[in-house]
Every structure is written in structure tokens, then in C-alpha cells.
Amino acid sequence: MSDSFERGINVLKQPLSILPEHISDLVLEHIRQSIHYEPVIGIMGKTGAGKSSLCNALFEHPLSPVSHAEGCTRKPLHFTLNAGGRSLTLVDLPGVVAH
């Protein structure tokens, strides 16, 4: 963990010291988990709706195959975006056929 993260945790320890130790430890652990949370977002929709094109546009790169004739995505494709020391994962899911 970064030095600034540890300094921030140490700043919080003093105000939390009025709580029972197991409670303050639990609060600090939840803060750590929240700070290091990496979301996973699934892109869902009908076949041919443009889910793969959206992923390609967001990443500014043709990562997911697209076709004007038929749906191409047969299994979930995972793409991770890293920026500013943080990351998130987009999952390009196969289309759903409406009946």
C-alpha cells in the first residue's frame, strides 16, 4: 500500500480509538476494502444491439469482434481498464435473443 494510504489510515486511528478495538479494526478493514474495490460491469442486451461496439469505443481499440451480419460474441469477454492506479473490468456478454 502507498505511504499516503497508510498516513490516511493512521489519521483515522485516533478518532476511532474511542470505539472498542474490534469495532475500530472492522471499520478500518471496510475502509481498506472500499478503497481497493475494483468494479466489474457486465454489458447486457439483445443480440446485435452494439454491446461489443460500445466496449470497443470505450477502450478506443477494437478488442471485441463485431459484425454487421450477425452477433459475434459467443462467450463473455473480459476487458480491464487501468487508470490512475485504479482499475475496472467490463464484461462483454453474449446477446440475449428476445422471444
Short mmCIF file of N, CA and C in Angstrom, two decimals:
data_model
loop_
_atom_site.label_atom_id
_atom_site.label_comp_id
_atom_site.label_asym_id
_atom_site.label_seq_id
_atom_site.Cartn_x
_atom_site.Cartn_y
_atom_site.Cartn_z
N MET A 1 0.83 -1.18 0.00
CA MET A 1 0.00 0.00 0.00
C MET A 1 0.88 1.24 0.00
N SER A 2 0.34 2.33 -0.53
CA SER A 2 1.13 3.55 -0.64
C SER A 2 1.30 4.22 0.71
N ASP A 3 2.34 5.06 0.79
CA ASP A 3 2.60 5.81 2.03
C ASP A 3 1.43 6.73 2.37
N SER A 4 0.84 7.38 1.36
CA SER A 4 -0.28 8.29 1.63
C SER A 4 -1.49 7.52 2.15
N PHE A 5 -1.69 6.30 1.65
CA PHE A 5 -2.79 5.47 2.15
C PHE A 5 -2.58 5.15 3.62
N GLU A 6 -1.37 4.73 3.97
CA GLU A 6 -1.06 4.39 5.36
C GLU A 6 -1.16 5.62 6.27
N ARG A 7 -0.74 6.78 5.77
CA ARG A 7 -0.87 8.01 6.57
C ARG A 7 -2.35 8.31 6.82
N GLY A 8 -3.18 8.11 5.80
CA GLY A 8 -4.62 8.33 5.96
C GLY A 8 -5.23 7.39 6.98
N ILE A 9 -4.83 6.12 6.93
CA ILE A 9 -5.32 5.14 7.91
C ILE A 9 -4.88 5.54 9.31
N ASN A 10 -3.64 5.97 9.46
CA ASN A 10 -3.14 6.38 10.78
C ASN A 10 -3.88 7.59 11.31
N VAL A 11 -4.27 8.52 10.44
CA VAL A 11 -5.05 9.69 10.87
C VAL A 11 -6.40 9.25 11.41
N LEU A 12 -6.98 8.22 10.84
CA LEU A 12 -8.29 7.73 11.28
C LEU A 12 -8.23 6.95 12.59
N LYS A 13 -7.09 6.38 12.90
CA LYS A 13 -6.99 5.53 14.09
C LYS A 13 -7.27 6.29 15.38
N GLN A 14 -6.83 7.53 15.49
CA GLN A 14 -7.03 8.29 16.73
C GLN A 14 -8.52 8.53 17.00
N PRO A 15 -9.30 9.06 16.04
CA PRO A 15 -10.73 9.24 16.32
C PRO A 15 -11.46 7.93 16.58
N LEU A 16 -11.00 6.85 15.94
CA LEU A 16 -11.64 5.55 16.13
C LEU A 16 -11.26 4.89 17.45
N SER A 17 -10.26 5.44 18.13
CA SER A 17 -9.78 4.83 19.38
C SER A 17 -10.83 4.88 20.49
N ILE A 18 -11.86 5.70 20.35
CA ILE A 18 -12.92 5.74 21.37
C ILE A 18 -13.83 4.51 21.28
N LEU A 19 -13.76 3.81 20.16
CA LEU A 19 -14.56 2.60 19.97
C LEU A 19 -13.82 1.38 20.50
N PRO A 20 -14.55 0.30 20.80
CA PRO A 20 -13.86 -0.94 21.15
C PRO A 20 -12.94 -1.35 20.00
N GLU A 21 -11.82 -1.97 20.34
CA GLU A 21 -10.79 -2.29 19.34
C GLU A 21 -11.33 -3.12 18.18
N HIS A 22 -12.19 -4.11 18.48
CA HIS A 22 -12.69 -4.95 17.39
C HIS A 22 -13.58 -4.15 16.42
N ILE A 23 -14.27 -3.14 16.93
CA ILE A 23 -15.11 -2.29 16.08
C ILE A 23 -14.24 -1.38 15.21
N SER A 24 -13.23 -0.74 15.82
CA SER A 24 -12.36 0.14 15.03
C SER A 24 -11.59 -0.66 13.98
N ASP A 25 -11.17 -1.89 14.31
CA ASP A 25 -10.50 -2.74 13.33
C ASP A 25 -11.44 -3.07 12.16
N LEU A 26 -12.69 -3.33 12.48
CA LEU A 26 -13.69 -3.64 11.45
C LEU A 26 -13.92 -2.43 10.54
N VAL A 27 -14.02 -1.24 11.13
CA VAL A 27 -14.21 -0.02 10.34
C VAL A 27 -13.02 0.19 9.41
N LEU A 28 -11.81 0.05 9.93
CA LEU A 28 -10.61 0.23 9.10
C LEU A 28 -10.54 -0.80 7.98
N GLU A 29 -10.95 -2.03 8.25
CA GLU A 29 -10.94 -3.06 7.22
C GLU A 29 -11.94 -2.73 6.12
N HIS A 30 -13.12 -2.24 6.49
CA HIS A 30 -14.11 -1.84 5.48
C HIS A 30 -13.59 -0.68 4.64
N ILE A 31 -12.89 0.25 5.26
CA ILE A 31 -12.30 1.36 4.51
C ILE A 31 -11.26 0.84 3.53
N ARG A 32 -10.41 -0.07 3.98
CA ARG A 32 -9.40 -0.66 3.08
C ARG A 32 -10.07 -1.36 1.88
N GLN A 33 -11.11 -2.13 2.15
CA GLN A 33 -11.80 -2.84 1.07
C GLN A 33 -12.46 -1.86 0.10
N SER A 34 -13.04 -0.79 0.63
CA SER A 34 -13.69 0.21 -0.23
C SER A 34 -12.68 0.92 -1.11
N ILE A 35 -11.54 1.25 -0.57
CA ILE A 35 -10.51 1.96 -1.33
C ILE A 35 -9.95 1.08 -2.43
N HIS A 36 -9.82 -0.21 -2.18
CA HIS A 36 -9.21 -1.12 -3.15
C HIS A 36 -10.25 -1.86 -3.99
N TYR A 37 -11.50 -1.43 -3.93
CA TYR A 37 -12.57 -2.07 -4.69
C TYR A 37 -12.34 -1.88 -6.19
N GLU A 38 -12.48 -2.96 -6.95
CA GLU A 38 -12.36 -2.91 -8.40
C GLU A 38 -13.67 -3.41 -9.01
N PRO A 39 -14.49 -2.49 -9.53
CA PRO A 39 -15.80 -2.90 -10.05
C PRO A 39 -15.69 -3.77 -11.30
N VAL A 40 -16.67 -4.65 -11.45
CA VAL A 40 -16.84 -5.47 -12.65
C VAL A 40 -18.23 -5.14 -13.19
N ILE A 41 -18.28 -4.65 -14.43
CA ILE A 41 -19.54 -4.19 -15.02
C ILE A 41 -19.85 -5.05 -16.24
N GLY A 42 -21.01 -5.69 -16.23
CA GLY A 42 -21.44 -6.50 -17.36
C GLY A 42 -22.26 -5.68 -18.33
N ILE A 43 -21.95 -5.80 -19.63
CA ILE A 43 -22.70 -5.12 -20.68
C ILE A 43 -23.67 -6.15 -21.26
N MET A 44 -24.97 -5.94 -21.00
CA MET A 44 -26.00 -6.89 -21.41
C MET A 44 -26.97 -6.24 -22.39
N GLY A 45 -27.59 -7.06 -23.23
CA GLY A 45 -28.60 -6.55 -24.15
C GLY A 45 -28.92 -7.57 -25.22
N LYS A 46 -29.79 -7.17 -26.13
CA LYS A 46 -30.20 -8.05 -27.22
C LYS A 46 -29.04 -8.30 -28.18
N THR A 47 -29.11 -9.42 -28.89
CA THR A 47 -28.13 -9.73 -29.92
C THR A 47 -28.13 -8.62 -30.97
N GLY A 48 -26.94 -8.15 -31.32
CA GLY A 48 -26.81 -7.12 -32.35
C GLY A 48 -27.10 -5.71 -31.88
N ALA A 49 -27.23 -5.50 -30.56
CA ALA A 49 -27.56 -4.17 -30.04
C ALA A 49 -26.37 -3.22 -30.00
N GLY A 50 -25.15 -3.75 -30.14
CA GLY A 50 -23.96 -2.90 -30.13
C GLY A 50 -23.15 -2.96 -28.86
N LYS A 51 -23.31 -4.03 -28.08
CA LYS A 51 -22.55 -4.16 -26.82
C LYS A 51 -21.05 -4.20 -27.09
N SER A 52 -20.63 -5.00 -28.06
CA SER A 52 -19.20 -5.10 -28.39
C SER A 52 -18.68 -3.79 -28.95
N SER A 53 -19.48 -3.13 -29.77
CA SER A 53 -19.08 -1.82 -30.31
C SER A 53 -18.90 -0.80 -29.19
N LEU A 54 -19.76 -0.86 -28.17
CA LEU A 54 -19.62 0.02 -27.02
C LEU A 54 -18.30 -0.24 -26.30
N CYS A 55 -17.98 -1.51 -26.07
CA CYS A 55 -16.70 -1.84 -25.42
C CYS A 55 -15.53 -1.31 -26.24
N ASN A 56 -15.58 -1.51 -27.55
CA ASN A 56 -14.51 -1.03 -28.42
C ASN A 56 -14.39 0.49 -28.36
N ALA A 57 -15.52 1.18 -28.33
CA ALA A 57 -15.50 2.65 -28.26
C ALA A 57 -14.94 3.12 -26.92
N LEU A 58 -15.33 2.47 -25.83
CA LEU A 58 -14.84 2.88 -24.51
C LEU A 58 -13.34 2.69 -24.38
N PHE A 59 -12.82 1.63 -24.99
CA PHE A 59 -11.38 1.35 -24.90
C PHE A 59 -10.60 1.96 -26.06
N GLU A 60 -11.33 2.57 -27.00
CA GLU A 60 -10.71 3.20 -28.17
C GLU A 60 -9.78 2.23 -28.91
N HIS A 61 -10.22 0.98 -28.99
CA HIS A 61 -9.42 -0.07 -29.64
C HIS A 61 -10.35 -1.23 -29.98
N PRO A 62 -10.19 -1.86 -31.14
CA PRO A 62 -11.08 -2.98 -31.50
C PRO A 62 -10.74 -4.27 -30.75
N LEU A 63 -11.12 -4.34 -29.49
CA LEU A 63 -10.83 -5.51 -28.66
C LEU A 63 -11.84 -6.64 -28.87
N SER A 64 -13.09 -6.26 -29.07
CA SER A 64 -14.16 -7.23 -29.17
C SER A 64 -14.61 -7.32 -30.63
N PRO A 65 -14.73 -8.54 -31.19
CA PRO A 65 -15.12 -8.65 -32.59
C PRO A 65 -16.55 -8.18 -32.82
N VAL A 66 -16.77 -7.52 -33.95
CA VAL A 66 -18.10 -7.05 -34.32
C VAL A 66 -18.40 -7.47 -35.76
N SER A 67 -19.69 -7.61 -36.06
CA SER A 67 -20.13 -7.97 -37.41
C SER A 67 -21.44 -7.26 -37.69
N HIS A 68 -21.60 -6.80 -38.93
CA HIS A 68 -22.86 -6.16 -39.31
C HIS A 68 -23.91 -7.21 -39.67
N ALA A 69 -23.48 -8.46 -39.88
CA ALA A 69 -24.39 -9.51 -40.32
C ALA A 69 -25.01 -10.29 -39.16
N GLU A 70 -24.23 -10.55 -38.11
CA GLU A 70 -24.75 -11.39 -37.01
C GLU A 70 -23.99 -11.08 -35.72
N GLY A 71 -24.55 -11.55 -34.62
CA GLY A 71 -23.87 -11.40 -33.33
C GLY A 71 -22.60 -12.23 -33.29
N CYS A 72 -21.53 -11.66 -32.78
CA CYS A 72 -20.22 -12.34 -32.77
C CYS A 72 -19.85 -12.91 -31.40
N THR A 73 -20.34 -12.31 -30.35
CA THR A 73 -19.89 -12.69 -29.02
C THR A 73 -20.58 -13.99 -28.60
N ARG A 74 -19.80 -15.03 -28.45
CA ARG A 74 -20.34 -16.35 -28.09
C ARG A 74 -20.10 -16.69 -26.62
N LYS A 75 -19.08 -16.07 -26.03
CA LYS A 75 -18.79 -16.28 -24.61
C LYS A 75 -18.38 -14.93 -24.02
N PRO A 76 -18.52 -14.77 -22.71
CA PRO A 76 -18.16 -13.48 -22.10
C PRO A 76 -16.69 -13.13 -22.34
N LEU A 77 -16.46 -11.87 -22.69
CA LEU A 77 -15.11 -11.36 -22.89
C LEU A 77 -14.85 -10.31 -21.82
N HIS A 78 -13.73 -10.42 -21.13
CA HIS A 78 -13.38 -9.52 -20.03
C HIS A 78 -12.29 -8.54 -20.47
N PHE A 79 -12.53 -7.25 -20.23
CA PHE A 79 -11.56 -6.21 -20.57
C PHE A 79 -11.34 -5.35 -19.33
N THR A 80 -10.08 -5.16 -18.95
CA THR A 80 -9.75 -4.38 -17.76
C THR A 80 -9.14 -3.05 -18.17
N LEU A 81 -9.67 -1.98 -17.59
CA LEU A 81 -9.18 -0.63 -17.82
C LEU A 81 -8.43 -0.19 -16.57
N ASN A 82 -7.19 0.25 -16.74
CA ASN A 82 -6.38 0.76 -15.63
C ASN A 82 -6.12 2.23 -15.86
N ALA A 83 -6.39 3.04 -14.85
CA ALA A 83 -6.13 4.48 -14.94
C ALA A 83 -5.94 5.04 -13.54
N GLY A 84 -4.91 5.82 -13.37
CA GLY A 84 -4.68 6.46 -12.08
C GLY A 84 -4.52 5.49 -10.93
N GLY A 85 -3.94 4.33 -11.18
CA GLY A 85 -3.75 3.35 -10.12
C GLY A 85 -5.01 2.58 -9.75
N ARG A 86 -6.09 2.80 -10.47
CA ARG A 86 -7.36 2.11 -10.23
C ARG A 86 -7.69 1.27 -11.46
N SER A 87 -8.59 0.31 -11.30
CA SER A 87 -8.99 -0.47 -12.45
C SER A 87 -10.46 -0.84 -12.36
N LEU A 88 -11.04 -1.13 -13.52
CA LEU A 88 -12.39 -1.67 -13.58
C LEU A 88 -12.42 -2.64 -14.74
N THR A 89 -13.30 -3.62 -14.64
CA THR A 89 -13.41 -4.64 -15.68
C THR A 89 -14.78 -4.55 -16.32
N LEU A 90 -14.80 -4.49 -17.65
CA LEU A 90 -16.04 -4.57 -18.41
C LEU A 90 -16.15 -5.99 -18.95
N VAL A 91 -17.35 -6.56 -18.86
CA VAL A 91 -17.59 -7.90 -19.40
C VAL A 91 -18.58 -7.76 -20.55
N ASP A 92 -18.11 -8.06 -21.75
CA ASP A 92 -18.95 -8.06 -22.95
C ASP A 92 -19.65 -9.41 -23.00
N LEU A 93 -20.94 -9.42 -22.70
CA LEU A 93 -21.70 -10.67 -22.61
C LEU A 93 -22.38 -11.00 -23.93
N PRO A 94 -22.59 -12.29 -24.21
CA PRO A 94 -23.34 -12.66 -25.42
C PRO A 94 -24.74 -12.06 -25.37
N GLY A 95 -25.27 -11.78 -26.55
CA GLY A 95 -26.60 -11.17 -26.63
C GLY A 95 -27.70 -12.12 -26.19
N VAL A 96 -28.80 -11.52 -25.79
CA VAL A 96 -29.98 -12.26 -25.38
C VAL A 96 -30.98 -12.18 -26.53
N VAL A 97 -31.50 -13.33 -26.94
CA VAL A 97 -32.49 -13.36 -28.01
C VAL A 97 -33.86 -13.17 -27.40
N ALA A 98 -34.59 -12.16 -27.86
CA ALA A 98 -35.94 -11.89 -27.35
C ALA A 98 -36.94 -12.78 -28.08
N HIS A 99 -37.86 -13.36 -27.32
CA HIS A 99 -38.90 -14.22 -27.92
C HIS A 99 -40.24 -13.56 -27.78
#
